[in-house]
Short mmCIF file of C-alpha atoms in Angstrom, two decimals:
data_model
loop_
_atom_site.label_atom_id
_atom_site.label_comp_id
_atom_site.label_asym_id
_atom_site.label_seq_id
_atom_site.Cartn_x
_atom_site.Cartn_y
_atom_site.Cartn_z
CA SER A 5 0.00 0.00 0.00
CA LYS A 6 1.16 3.54 -0.76
CA HIS A 7 0.69 4.64 2.85
CA SER A 8 1.64 1.43 4.63
CA TYR A 9 3.33 3.44 7.42
CA LEU A 10 -0.09 4.57 8.73
CA PRO A 11 -1.78 2.66 11.53
CA ARG A 12 -4.85 0.75 10.33
CA ASP A 13 -7.23 3.15 12.11
CA LEU A 14 -5.67 6.11 10.29
CA ALA A 15 -5.73 4.68 6.77
CA TRP A 16 -8.31 7.36 5.85
CA LEU A 17 -5.49 9.94 6.09
CA GLY A 18 -3.77 8.33 3.09
CA GLY A 19 -4.69 10.82 0.36
CA THR A 20 -5.21 13.87 2.55
CA GLU A 21 -4.20 17.27 1.19
CA VAL A 22 -4.15 20.39 3.34
CA GLU A 23 -4.22 23.88 1.86
CA LEU A 24 -3.14 26.95 3.84
CA TRP A 25 -4.67 30.30 2.90
CA ILE A 26 -2.28 33.11 3.80
CA ASP A 27 -2.52 36.78 2.90
CA GLN A 28 -1.28 40.17 3.98
CA GLU A 29 -4.22 42.46 4.80
CA GLY A 30 -6.34 40.92 2.04
CA PHE A 31 -3.61 41.20 -0.62
CA ARG A 32 -0.79 38.99 -1.91
CA ALA A 33 -2.78 35.85 -1.16
CA ILE A 34 -1.01 32.51 -1.37
CA ARG A 35 -2.45 29.01 -1.01
CA PRO A 36 0.34 26.45 -0.58
CA MET A 37 -0.80 22.81 -0.71
CA MET A 38 0.57 20.19 1.70
CA ARG A 39 0.39 16.43 1.21
CA LEU A 40 0.79 13.63 3.76
CA MET A 41 4.39 12.40 3.60
CA GLY A 42 4.83 10.41 6.76
CA TYR A 43 3.62 9.37 10.15
CA SER A 44 5.54 9.05 13.39
CA PRO A 45 4.02 7.00 16.19
CA ARG A 46 6.60 8.39 18.61
CA SER A 47 4.75 11.32 20.08
CA ARG A 48 3.02 12.25 23.26
CA SER A 49 -0.52 11.00 23.34
CA LEU A 50 -3.38 13.45 23.04
CA LEU A 51 -5.19 11.12 25.46
CA PRO A 52 -2.64 10.85 28.28
CA TYR A 53 -4.87 8.81 30.57
CA GLY A 54 -6.42 6.70 27.82
CA GLU A 55 -10.03 6.76 26.75
CA ARG A 56 -12.54 3.99 26.31
CA GLY A 57 -13.29 3.02 22.74
CA VAL A 58 -10.07 4.48 21.32
CA SER A 59 -7.77 2.02 19.60
CA SER A 60 -4.26 1.77 21.04
CA ASP A 61 -2.60 2.41 17.65
CA VAL A 62 -3.99 5.97 17.51
CA SER A 63 -3.28 6.98 21.09
CA GLY A 64 -0.38 9.17 19.96
CA GLY A 65 1.53 10.13 16.88
CA VAL A 66 2.19 12.88 14.37
CA ALA A 67 1.02 13.03 10.76
CA GLU A 68 3.73 14.80 8.75
CA PHE A 69 2.70 17.01 5.84
CA MET A 70 5.08 18.62 3.34
CA PRO A 71 4.52 21.13 0.54
CA VAL A 72 3.54 19.61 -2.81
CA LYS A 73 6.13 21.85 -4.49
CA ARG A 74 8.90 24.08 -3.23
CA GLU A 75 7.95 27.73 -3.55
CA SER A 76 8.98 31.03 -2.05
CA PHE A 77 6.61 33.93 -1.51
CA ALA A 78 7.34 37.64 -1.23
CA PHE A 79 5.44 39.76 1.27
CA HIS A 80 5.92 43.48 1.86
CA TYR A 81 7.65 44.64 4.96
CA ALA A 82 7.24 48.16 6.27
CA ILE A 83 6.48 49.61 9.67
CA LEU A 84 2.82 50.21 8.81
CA ASP A 85 2.25 46.99 6.83
CA GLY A 86 0.45 44.18 8.60
CA LEU A 87 2.10 40.80 8.91
CA PRO A 88 1.05 37.86 6.71
CA MET A 89 -1.80 35.97 8.41
CA LEU A 90 -3.05 32.41 8.18
CA ARG A 91 -6.71 32.97 7.21
CA ARG A 92 -8.00 29.49 6.51
CA VAL A 93 -7.05 25.83 6.45
CA THR A 94 -8.88 23.51 4.08
CA VAL A 95 -8.65 19.73 3.95
CA GLY A 96 -9.35 17.81 0.76
CA GLY A 97 -10.61 20.93 -1.00
CA ASP A 98 -13.59 21.20 1.39
CA GLU A 99 -14.11 24.91 2.16
CA SER A 100 -17.20 24.32 4.31
CA ARG A 101 -15.30 23.82 7.58
CA ASP A 102 -13.46 26.34 9.72
CA TYR A 103 -10.37 24.78 11.32
CA LEU A 104 -9.05 28.01 12.86
CA SER A 105 -11.86 29.38 15.03
#
């Protein structure tokens, strides 16, 4: 399998793409795409005391995403310019969910 490194319970992550929407005060918008490239089971569990009904192979770990292509982006820098901001995160092209609020 292409994503054989994933635990069985996380196989659904296999083709996941994450897109970051970043802009600087509504201008110079960029939307870099990230794709799942790895998984590390060696991480602190998000469920430190365990939880009923949760499989042991998803009790901790980190999904590693990398950019689909290497790009650099230019933003303006001046005292009165705002900083670039992460505005939205989409997963699988689905813009109906808000992952930042």
